[in-house]
PQR file of N, CA, C, O and H, with PARSE charges and radii, in Angstrom:
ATOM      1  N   UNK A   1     -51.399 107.011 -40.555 -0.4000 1.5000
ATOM      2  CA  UNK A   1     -51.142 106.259 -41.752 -0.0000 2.0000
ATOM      3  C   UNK A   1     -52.394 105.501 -42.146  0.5500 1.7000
ATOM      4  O   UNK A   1     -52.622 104.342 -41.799 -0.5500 1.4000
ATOM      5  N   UNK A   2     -52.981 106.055 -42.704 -0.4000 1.5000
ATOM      6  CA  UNK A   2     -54.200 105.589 -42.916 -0.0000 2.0000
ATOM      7  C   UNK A   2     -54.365 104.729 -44.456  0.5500 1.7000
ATOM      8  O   UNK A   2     -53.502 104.995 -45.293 -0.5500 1.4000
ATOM      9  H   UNK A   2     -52.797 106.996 -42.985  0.4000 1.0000
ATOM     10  N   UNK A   3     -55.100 104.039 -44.717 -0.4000 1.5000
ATOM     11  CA  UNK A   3     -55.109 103.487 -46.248 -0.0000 2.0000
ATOM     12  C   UNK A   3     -53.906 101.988 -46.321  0.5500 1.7000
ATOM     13  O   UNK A   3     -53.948 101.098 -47.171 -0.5500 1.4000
ATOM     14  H   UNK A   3     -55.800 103.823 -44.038  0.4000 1.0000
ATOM     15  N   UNK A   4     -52.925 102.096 -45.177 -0.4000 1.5000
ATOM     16  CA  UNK A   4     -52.302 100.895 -45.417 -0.0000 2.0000
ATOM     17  C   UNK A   4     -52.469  99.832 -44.640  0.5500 1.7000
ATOM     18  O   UNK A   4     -52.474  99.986 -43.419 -0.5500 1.4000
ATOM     19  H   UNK A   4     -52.890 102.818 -44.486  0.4000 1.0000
ATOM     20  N   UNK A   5     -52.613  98.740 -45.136 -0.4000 1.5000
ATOM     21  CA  UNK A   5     -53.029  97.169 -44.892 -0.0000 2.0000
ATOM     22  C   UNK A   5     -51.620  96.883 -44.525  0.5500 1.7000
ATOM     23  O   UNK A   5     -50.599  97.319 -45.056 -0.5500 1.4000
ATOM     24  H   UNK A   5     -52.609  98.615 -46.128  0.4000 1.0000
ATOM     25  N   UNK A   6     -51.827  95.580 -42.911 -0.4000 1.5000
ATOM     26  CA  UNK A   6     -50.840  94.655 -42.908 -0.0000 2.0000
ATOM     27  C   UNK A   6     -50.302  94.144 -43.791  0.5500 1.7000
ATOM     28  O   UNK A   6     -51.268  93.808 -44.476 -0.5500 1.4000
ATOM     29  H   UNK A   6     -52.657  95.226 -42.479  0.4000 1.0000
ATOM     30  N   UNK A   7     -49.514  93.848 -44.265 -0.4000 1.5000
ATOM     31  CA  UNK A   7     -49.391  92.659 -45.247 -0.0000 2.0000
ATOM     32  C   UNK A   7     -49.724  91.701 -43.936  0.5500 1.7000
ATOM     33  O   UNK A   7     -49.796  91.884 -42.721 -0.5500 1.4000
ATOM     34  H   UNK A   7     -48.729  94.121 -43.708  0.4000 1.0000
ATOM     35  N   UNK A   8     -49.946  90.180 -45.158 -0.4000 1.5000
ATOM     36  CA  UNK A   8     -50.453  88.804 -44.504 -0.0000 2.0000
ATOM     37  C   UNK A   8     -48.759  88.032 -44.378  0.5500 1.7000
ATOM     38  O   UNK A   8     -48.093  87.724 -45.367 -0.5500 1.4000
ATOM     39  H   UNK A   8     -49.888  90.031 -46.145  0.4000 1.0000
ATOM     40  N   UNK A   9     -48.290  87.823 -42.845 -0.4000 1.5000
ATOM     41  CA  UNK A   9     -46.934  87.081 -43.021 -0.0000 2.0000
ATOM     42  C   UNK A   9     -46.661  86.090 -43.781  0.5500 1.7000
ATOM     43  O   UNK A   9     -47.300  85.153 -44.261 -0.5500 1.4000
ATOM     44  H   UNK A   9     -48.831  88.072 -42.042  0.4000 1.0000
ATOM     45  N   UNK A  10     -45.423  86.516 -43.815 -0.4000 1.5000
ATOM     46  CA  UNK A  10     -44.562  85.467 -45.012 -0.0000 2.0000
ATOM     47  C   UNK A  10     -44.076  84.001 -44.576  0.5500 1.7000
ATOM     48  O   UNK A  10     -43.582  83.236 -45.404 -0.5500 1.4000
ATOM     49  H   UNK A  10     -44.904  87.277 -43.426  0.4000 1.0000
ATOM     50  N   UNK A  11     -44.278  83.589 -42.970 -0.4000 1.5000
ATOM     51  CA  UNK A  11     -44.082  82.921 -42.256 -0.0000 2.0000
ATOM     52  C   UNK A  11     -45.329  82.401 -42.057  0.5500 1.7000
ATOM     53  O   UNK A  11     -46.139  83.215 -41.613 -0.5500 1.4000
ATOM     54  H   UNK A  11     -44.679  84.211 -42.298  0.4000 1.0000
ATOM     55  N   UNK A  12     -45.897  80.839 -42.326 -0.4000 1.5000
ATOM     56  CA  UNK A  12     -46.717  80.281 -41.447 -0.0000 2.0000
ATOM     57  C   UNK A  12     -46.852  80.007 -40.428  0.5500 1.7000
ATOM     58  O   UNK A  12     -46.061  79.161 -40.013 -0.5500 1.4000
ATOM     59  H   UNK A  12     -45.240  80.178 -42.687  0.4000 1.0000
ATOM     60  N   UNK A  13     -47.809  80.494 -39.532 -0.4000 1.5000
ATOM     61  CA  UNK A  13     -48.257  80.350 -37.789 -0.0000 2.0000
ATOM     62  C   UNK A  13     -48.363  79.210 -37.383  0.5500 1.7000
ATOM     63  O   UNK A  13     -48.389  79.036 -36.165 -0.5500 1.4000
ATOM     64  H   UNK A  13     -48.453  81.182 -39.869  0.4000 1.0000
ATOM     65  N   UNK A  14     -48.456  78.081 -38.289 -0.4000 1.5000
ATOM     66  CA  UNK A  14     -48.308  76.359 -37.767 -0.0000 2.0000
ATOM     67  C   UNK A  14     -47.095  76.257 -36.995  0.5500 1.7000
ATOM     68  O   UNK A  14     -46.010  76.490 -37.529 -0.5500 1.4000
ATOM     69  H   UNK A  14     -48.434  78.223 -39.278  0.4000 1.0000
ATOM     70  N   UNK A  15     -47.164  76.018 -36.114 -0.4000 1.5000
ATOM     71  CA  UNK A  15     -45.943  74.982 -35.272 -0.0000 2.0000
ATOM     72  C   UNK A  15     -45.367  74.048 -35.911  0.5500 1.7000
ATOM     73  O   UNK A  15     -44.190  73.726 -35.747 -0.5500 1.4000
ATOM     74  H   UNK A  15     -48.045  75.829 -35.681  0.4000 1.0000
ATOM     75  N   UNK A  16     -46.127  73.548 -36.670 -0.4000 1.5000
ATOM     76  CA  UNK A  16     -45.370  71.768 -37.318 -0.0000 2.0000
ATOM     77  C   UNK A  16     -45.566  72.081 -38.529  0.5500 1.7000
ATOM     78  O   UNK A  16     -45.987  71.046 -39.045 -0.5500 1.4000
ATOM     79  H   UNK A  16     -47.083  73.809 -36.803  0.4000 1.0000
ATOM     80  N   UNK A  17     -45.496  73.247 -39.661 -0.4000 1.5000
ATOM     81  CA  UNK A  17     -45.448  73.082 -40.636 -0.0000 2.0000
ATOM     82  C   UNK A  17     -43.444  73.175 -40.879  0.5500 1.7000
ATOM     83  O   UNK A  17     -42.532  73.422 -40.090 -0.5500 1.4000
ATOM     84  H   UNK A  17     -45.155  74.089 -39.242  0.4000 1.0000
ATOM     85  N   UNK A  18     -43.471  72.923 -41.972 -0.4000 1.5000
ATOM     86  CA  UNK A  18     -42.102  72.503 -42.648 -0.0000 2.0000
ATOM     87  C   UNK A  18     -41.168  73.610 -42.905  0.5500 1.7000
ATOM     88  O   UNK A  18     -40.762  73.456 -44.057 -0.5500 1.4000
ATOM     89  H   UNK A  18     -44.212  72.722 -42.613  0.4000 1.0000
ATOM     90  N   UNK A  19     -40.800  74.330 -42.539 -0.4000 1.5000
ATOM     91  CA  UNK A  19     -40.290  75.587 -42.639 -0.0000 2.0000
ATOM     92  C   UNK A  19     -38.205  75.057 -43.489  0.5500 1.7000
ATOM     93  O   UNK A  19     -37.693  73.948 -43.342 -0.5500 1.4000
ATOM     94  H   UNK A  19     -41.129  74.455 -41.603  0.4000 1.0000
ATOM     95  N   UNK A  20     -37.818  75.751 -43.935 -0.4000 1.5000
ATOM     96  CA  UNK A  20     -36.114  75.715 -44.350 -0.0000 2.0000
ATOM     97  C   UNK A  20     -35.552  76.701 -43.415  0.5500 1.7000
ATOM     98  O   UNK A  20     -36.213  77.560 -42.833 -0.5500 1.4000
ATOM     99  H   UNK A  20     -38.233  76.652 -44.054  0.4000 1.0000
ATOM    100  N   UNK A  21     -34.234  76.509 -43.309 -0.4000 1.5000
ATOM    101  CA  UNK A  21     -33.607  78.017 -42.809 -0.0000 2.0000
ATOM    102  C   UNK A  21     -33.382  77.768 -41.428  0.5500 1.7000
ATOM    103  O   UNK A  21     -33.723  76.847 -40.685 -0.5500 1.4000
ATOM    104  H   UNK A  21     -33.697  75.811 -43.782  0.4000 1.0000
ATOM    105  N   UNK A  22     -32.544  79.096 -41.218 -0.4000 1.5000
ATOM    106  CA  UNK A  22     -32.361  79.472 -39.743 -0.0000 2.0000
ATOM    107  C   UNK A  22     -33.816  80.077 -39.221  0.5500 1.7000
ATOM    108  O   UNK A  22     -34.320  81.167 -39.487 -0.5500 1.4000
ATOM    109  H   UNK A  22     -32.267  79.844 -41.821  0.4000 1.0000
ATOM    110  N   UNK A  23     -34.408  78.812 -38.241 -0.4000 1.5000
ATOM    111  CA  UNK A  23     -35.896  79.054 -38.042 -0.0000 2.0000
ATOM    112  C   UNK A  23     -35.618  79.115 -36.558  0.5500 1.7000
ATOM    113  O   UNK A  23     -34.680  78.456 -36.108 -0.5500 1.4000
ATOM    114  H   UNK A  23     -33.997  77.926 -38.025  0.4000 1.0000
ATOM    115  N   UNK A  24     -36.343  79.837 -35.792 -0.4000 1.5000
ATOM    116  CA  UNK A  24     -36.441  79.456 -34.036 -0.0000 2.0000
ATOM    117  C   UNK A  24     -36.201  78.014 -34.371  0.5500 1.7000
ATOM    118  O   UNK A  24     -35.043  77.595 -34.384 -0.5500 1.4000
ATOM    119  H   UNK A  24     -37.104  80.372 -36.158  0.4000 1.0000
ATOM    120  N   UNK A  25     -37.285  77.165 -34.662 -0.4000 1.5000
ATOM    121  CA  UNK A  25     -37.701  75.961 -33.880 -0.0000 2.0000
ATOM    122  C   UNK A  25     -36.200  75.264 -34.570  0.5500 1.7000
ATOM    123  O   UNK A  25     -35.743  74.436 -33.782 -0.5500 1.4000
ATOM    124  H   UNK A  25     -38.226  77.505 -34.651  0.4000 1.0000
ATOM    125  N   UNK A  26     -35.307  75.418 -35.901 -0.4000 1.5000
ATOM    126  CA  UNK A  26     -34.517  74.903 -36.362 -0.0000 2.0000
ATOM    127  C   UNK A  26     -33.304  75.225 -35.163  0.5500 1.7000
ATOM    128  O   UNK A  26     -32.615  74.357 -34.625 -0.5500 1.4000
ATOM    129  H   UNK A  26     -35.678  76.091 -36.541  0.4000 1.0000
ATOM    130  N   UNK A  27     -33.271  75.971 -35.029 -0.4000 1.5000
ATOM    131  CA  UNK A  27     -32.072  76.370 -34.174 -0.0000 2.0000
ATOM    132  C   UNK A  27     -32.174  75.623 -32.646  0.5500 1.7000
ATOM    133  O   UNK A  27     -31.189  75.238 -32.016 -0.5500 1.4000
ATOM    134  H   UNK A  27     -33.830  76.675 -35.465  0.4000 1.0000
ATOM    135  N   UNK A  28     -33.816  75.487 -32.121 -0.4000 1.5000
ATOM    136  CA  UNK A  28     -33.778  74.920 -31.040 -0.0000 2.0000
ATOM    137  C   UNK A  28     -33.757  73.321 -31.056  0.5500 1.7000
ATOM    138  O   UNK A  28     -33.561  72.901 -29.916 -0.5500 1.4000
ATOM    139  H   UNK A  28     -34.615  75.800 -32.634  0.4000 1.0000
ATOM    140  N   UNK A  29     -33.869  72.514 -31.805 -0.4000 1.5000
ATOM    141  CA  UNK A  29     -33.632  71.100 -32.378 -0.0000 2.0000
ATOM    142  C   UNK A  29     -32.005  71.486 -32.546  0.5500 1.7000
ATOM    143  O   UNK A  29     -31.434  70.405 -32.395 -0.5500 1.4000
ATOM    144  H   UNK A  29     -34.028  72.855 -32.731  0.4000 1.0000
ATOM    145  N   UNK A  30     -31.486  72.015 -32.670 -0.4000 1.5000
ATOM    146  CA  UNK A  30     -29.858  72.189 -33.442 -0.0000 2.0000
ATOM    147  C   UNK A  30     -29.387  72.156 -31.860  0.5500 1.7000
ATOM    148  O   UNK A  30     -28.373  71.470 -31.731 -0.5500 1.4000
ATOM    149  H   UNK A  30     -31.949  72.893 -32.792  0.4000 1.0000
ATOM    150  N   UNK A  31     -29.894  72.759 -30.552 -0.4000 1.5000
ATOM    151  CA  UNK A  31     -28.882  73.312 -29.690 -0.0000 2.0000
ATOM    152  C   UNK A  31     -29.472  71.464 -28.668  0.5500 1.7000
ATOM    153  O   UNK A  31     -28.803  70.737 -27.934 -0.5500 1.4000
ATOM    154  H   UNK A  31     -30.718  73.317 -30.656  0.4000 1.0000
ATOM    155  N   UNK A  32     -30.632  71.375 -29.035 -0.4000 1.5000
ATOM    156  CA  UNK A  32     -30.783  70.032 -27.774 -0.0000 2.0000
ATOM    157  C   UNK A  32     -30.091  69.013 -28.512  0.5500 1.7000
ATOM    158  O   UNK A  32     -29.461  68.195 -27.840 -0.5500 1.4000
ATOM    159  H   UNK A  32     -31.176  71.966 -29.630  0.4000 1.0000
ATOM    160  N   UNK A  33     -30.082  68.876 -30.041 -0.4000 1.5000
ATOM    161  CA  UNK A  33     -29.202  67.518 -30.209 -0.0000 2.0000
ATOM    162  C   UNK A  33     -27.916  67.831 -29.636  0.5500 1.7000
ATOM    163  O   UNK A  33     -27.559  67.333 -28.568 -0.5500 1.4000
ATOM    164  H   UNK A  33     -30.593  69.540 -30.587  0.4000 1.0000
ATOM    165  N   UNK A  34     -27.239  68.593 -30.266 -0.4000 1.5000
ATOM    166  CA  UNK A  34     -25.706  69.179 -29.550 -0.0000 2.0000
ATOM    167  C   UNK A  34     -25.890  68.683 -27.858  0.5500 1.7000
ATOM    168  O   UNK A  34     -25.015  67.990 -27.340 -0.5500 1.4000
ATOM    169  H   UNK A  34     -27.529  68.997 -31.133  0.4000 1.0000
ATOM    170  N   UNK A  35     -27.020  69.085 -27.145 -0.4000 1.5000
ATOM    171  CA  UNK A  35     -26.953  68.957 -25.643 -0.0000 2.0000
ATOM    172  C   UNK A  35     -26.606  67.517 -25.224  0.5500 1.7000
ATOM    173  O   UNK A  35     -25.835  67.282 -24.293 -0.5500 1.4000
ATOM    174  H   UNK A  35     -27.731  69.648 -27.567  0.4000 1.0000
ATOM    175  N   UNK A  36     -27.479  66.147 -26.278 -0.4000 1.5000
ATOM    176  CA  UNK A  36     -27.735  65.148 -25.734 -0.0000 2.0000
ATOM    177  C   UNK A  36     -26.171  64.617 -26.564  0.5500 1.7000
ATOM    178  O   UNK A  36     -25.626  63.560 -26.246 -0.5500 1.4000
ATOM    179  H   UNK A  36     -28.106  66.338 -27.034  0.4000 1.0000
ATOM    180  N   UNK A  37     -25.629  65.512 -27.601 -0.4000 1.5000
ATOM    181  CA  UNK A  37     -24.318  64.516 -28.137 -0.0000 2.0000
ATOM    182  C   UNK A  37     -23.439  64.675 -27.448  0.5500 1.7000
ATOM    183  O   UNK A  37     -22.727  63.676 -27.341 -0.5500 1.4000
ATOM    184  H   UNK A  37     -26.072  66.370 -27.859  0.4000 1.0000
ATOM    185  N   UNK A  38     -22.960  66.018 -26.572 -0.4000 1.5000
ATOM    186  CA  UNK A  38     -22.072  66.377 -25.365 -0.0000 2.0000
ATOM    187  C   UNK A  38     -22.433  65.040 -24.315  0.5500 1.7000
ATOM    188  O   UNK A  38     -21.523  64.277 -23.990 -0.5500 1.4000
ATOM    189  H   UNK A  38     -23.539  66.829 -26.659  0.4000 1.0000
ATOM    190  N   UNK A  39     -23.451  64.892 -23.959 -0.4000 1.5000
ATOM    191  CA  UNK A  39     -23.793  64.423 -22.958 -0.0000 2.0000
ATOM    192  C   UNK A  39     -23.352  63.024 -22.790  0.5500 1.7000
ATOM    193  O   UNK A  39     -22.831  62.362 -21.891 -0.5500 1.4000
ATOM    194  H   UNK A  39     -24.190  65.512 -24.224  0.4000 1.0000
ATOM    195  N   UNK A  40     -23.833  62.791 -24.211 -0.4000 1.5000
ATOM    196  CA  UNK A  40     -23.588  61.039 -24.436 -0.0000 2.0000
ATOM    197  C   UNK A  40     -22.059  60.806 -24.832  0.5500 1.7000
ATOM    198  O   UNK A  40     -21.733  59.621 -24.909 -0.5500 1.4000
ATOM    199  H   UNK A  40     -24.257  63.328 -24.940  0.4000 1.0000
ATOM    200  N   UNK A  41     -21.106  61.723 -25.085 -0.4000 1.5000
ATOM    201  CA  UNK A  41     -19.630  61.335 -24.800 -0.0000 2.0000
ATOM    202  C   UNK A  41     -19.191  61.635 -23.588  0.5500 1.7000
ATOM    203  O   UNK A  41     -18.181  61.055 -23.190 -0.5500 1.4000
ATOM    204  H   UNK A  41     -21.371  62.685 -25.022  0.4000 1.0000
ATOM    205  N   UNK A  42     -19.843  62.587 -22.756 -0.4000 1.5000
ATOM    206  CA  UNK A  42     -19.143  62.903 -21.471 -0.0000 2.0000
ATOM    207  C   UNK A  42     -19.540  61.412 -20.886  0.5500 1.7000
ATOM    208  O   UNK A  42     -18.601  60.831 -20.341 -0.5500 1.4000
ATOM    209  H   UNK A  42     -20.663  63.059 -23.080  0.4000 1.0000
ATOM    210  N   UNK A  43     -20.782  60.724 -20.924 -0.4000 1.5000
ATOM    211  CA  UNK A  43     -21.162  59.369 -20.534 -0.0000 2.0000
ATOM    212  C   UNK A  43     -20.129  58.346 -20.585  0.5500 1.7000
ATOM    213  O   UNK A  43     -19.501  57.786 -19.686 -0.5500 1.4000
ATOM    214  H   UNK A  43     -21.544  61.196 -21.367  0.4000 1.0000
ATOM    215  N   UNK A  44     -20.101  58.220 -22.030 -0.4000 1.5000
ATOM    216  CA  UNK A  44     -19.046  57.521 -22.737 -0.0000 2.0000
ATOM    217  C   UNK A  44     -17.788  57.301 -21.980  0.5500 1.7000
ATOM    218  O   UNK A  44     -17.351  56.197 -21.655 -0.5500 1.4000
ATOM    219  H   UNK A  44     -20.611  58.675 -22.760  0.4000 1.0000
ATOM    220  N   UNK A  45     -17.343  58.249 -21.772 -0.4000 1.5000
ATOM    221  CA  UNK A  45     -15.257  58.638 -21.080 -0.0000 2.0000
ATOM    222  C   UNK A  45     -15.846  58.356 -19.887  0.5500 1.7000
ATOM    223  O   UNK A  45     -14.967  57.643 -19.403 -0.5500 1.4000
ATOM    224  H   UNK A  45     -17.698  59.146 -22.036  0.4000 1.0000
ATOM    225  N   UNK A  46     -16.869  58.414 -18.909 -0.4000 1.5000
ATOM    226  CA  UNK A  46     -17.118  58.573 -17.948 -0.0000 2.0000
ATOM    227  C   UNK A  46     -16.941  56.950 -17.233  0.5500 1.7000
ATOM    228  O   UNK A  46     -16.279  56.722 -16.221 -0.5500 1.4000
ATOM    229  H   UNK A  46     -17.584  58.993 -19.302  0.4000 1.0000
ATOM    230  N   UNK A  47     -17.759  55.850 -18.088 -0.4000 1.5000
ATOM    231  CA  UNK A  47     -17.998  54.847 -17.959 -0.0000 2.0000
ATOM    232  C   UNK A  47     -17.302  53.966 -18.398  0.5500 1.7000
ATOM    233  O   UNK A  47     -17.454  52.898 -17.805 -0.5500 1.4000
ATOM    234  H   UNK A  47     -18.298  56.035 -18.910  0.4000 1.0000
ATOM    235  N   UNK A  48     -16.391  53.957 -19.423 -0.4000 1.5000
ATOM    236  CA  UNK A  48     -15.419  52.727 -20.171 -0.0000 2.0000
ATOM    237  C   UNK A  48     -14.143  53.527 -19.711  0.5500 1.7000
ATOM    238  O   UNK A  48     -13.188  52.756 -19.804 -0.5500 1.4000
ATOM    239  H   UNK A  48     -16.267  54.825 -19.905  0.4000 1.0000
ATOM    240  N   UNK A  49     -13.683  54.929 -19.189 -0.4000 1.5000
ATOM    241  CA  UNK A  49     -12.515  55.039 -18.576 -0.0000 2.0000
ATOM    242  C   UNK A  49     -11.405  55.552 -19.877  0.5500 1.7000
ATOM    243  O   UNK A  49     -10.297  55.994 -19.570 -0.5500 1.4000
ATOM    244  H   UNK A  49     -14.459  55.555 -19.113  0.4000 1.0000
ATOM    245  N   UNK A  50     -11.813  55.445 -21.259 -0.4000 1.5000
ATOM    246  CA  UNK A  50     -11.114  55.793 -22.037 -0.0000 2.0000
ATOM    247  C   UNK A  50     -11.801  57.129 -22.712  0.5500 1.7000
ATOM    248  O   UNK A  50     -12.856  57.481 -22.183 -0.5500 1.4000
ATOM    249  H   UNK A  50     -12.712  55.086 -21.508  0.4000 1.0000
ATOM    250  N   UNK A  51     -11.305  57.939 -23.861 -0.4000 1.5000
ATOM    251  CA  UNK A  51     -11.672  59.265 -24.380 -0.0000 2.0000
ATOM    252  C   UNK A  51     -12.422  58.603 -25.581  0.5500 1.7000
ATOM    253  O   UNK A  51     -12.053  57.518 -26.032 -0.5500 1.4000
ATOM    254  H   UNK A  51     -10.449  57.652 -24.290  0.4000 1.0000
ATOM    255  N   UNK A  52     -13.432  59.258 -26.056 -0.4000 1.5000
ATOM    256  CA  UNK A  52     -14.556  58.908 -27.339 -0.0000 2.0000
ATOM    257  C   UNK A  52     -13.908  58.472 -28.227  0.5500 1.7000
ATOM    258  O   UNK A  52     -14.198  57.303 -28.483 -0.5500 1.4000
ATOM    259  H   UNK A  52     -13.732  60.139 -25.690  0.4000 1.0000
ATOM    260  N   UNK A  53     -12.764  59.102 -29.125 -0.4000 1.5000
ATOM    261  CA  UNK A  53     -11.925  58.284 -30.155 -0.0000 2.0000
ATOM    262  C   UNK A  53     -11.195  56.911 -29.553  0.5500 1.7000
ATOM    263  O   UNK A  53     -11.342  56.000 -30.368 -0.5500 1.4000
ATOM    264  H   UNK A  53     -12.528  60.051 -28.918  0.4000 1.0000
ATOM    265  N   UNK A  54     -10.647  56.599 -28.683 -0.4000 1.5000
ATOM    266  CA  UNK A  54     -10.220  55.825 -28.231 -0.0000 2.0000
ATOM    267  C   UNK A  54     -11.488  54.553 -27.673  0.5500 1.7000
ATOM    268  O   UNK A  54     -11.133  53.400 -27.427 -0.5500 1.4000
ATOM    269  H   UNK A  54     -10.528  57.339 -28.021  0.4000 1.0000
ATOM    270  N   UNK A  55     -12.828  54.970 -27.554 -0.4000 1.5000
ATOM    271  CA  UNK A  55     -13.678  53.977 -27.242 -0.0000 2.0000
ATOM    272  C   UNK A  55     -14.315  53.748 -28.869  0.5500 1.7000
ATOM    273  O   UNK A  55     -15.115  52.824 -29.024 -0.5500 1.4000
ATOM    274  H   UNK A  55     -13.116  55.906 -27.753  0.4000 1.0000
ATOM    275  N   UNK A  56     -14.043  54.366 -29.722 -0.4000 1.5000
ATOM    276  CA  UNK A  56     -14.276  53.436 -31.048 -0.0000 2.0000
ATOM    277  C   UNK A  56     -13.361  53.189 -31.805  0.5500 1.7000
ATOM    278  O   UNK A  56     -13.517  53.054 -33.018 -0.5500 1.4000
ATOM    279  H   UNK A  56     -13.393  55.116 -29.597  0.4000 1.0000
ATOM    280  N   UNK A  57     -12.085  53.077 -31.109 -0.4000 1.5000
ATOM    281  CA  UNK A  57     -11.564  52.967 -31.934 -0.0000 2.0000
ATOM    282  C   UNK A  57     -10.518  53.228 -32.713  0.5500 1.7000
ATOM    283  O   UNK A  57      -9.702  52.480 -33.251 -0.5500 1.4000
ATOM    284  H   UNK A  57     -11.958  53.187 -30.123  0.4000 1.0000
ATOM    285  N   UNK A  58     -10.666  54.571 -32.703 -0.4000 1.5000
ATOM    286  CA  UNK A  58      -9.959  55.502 -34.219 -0.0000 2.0000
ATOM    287  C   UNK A  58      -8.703  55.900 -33.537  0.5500 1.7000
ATOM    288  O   UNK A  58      -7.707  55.826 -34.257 -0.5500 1.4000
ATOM    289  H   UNK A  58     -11.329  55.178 -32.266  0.4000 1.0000
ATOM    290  N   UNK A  59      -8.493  56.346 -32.196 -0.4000 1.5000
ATOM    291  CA  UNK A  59      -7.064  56.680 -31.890 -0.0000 2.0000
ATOM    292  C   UNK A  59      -6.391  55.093 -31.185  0.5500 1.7000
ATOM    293  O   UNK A  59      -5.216  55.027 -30.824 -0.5500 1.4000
ATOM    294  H   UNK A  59      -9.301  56.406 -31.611  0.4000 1.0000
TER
END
């Protein structure tokens, strides 16, 4: 295949540029907050003895 050029990606190679969308790095920020919000109610019930709605409150 001769005569055809890469195209230049449609994706910037920056790490820290600003990207939208279902991105790797979006998805991996998406799964550690989830990790630390599990974490911090299992804390929660763990330590005051009651369930997360019930320690603010609402039930």
């Amino acid at each position: 295949m001769t005569g055809f050029k890469n195209p230049a990606p449609t994706v910037s190679e920056d790490p820290n540029a600003v990207r939208f969308g279902f991105t790797p790095q979006s998805e991996n920020w998406n799964g550690r907050l989830a990790m630390i919000g599990f974490l911090s109610a299992i804390l929660i019930e763990a330590f005051s003895g009651q369930g997360l709605l019930h320690f603010w409150g609402i039930l």
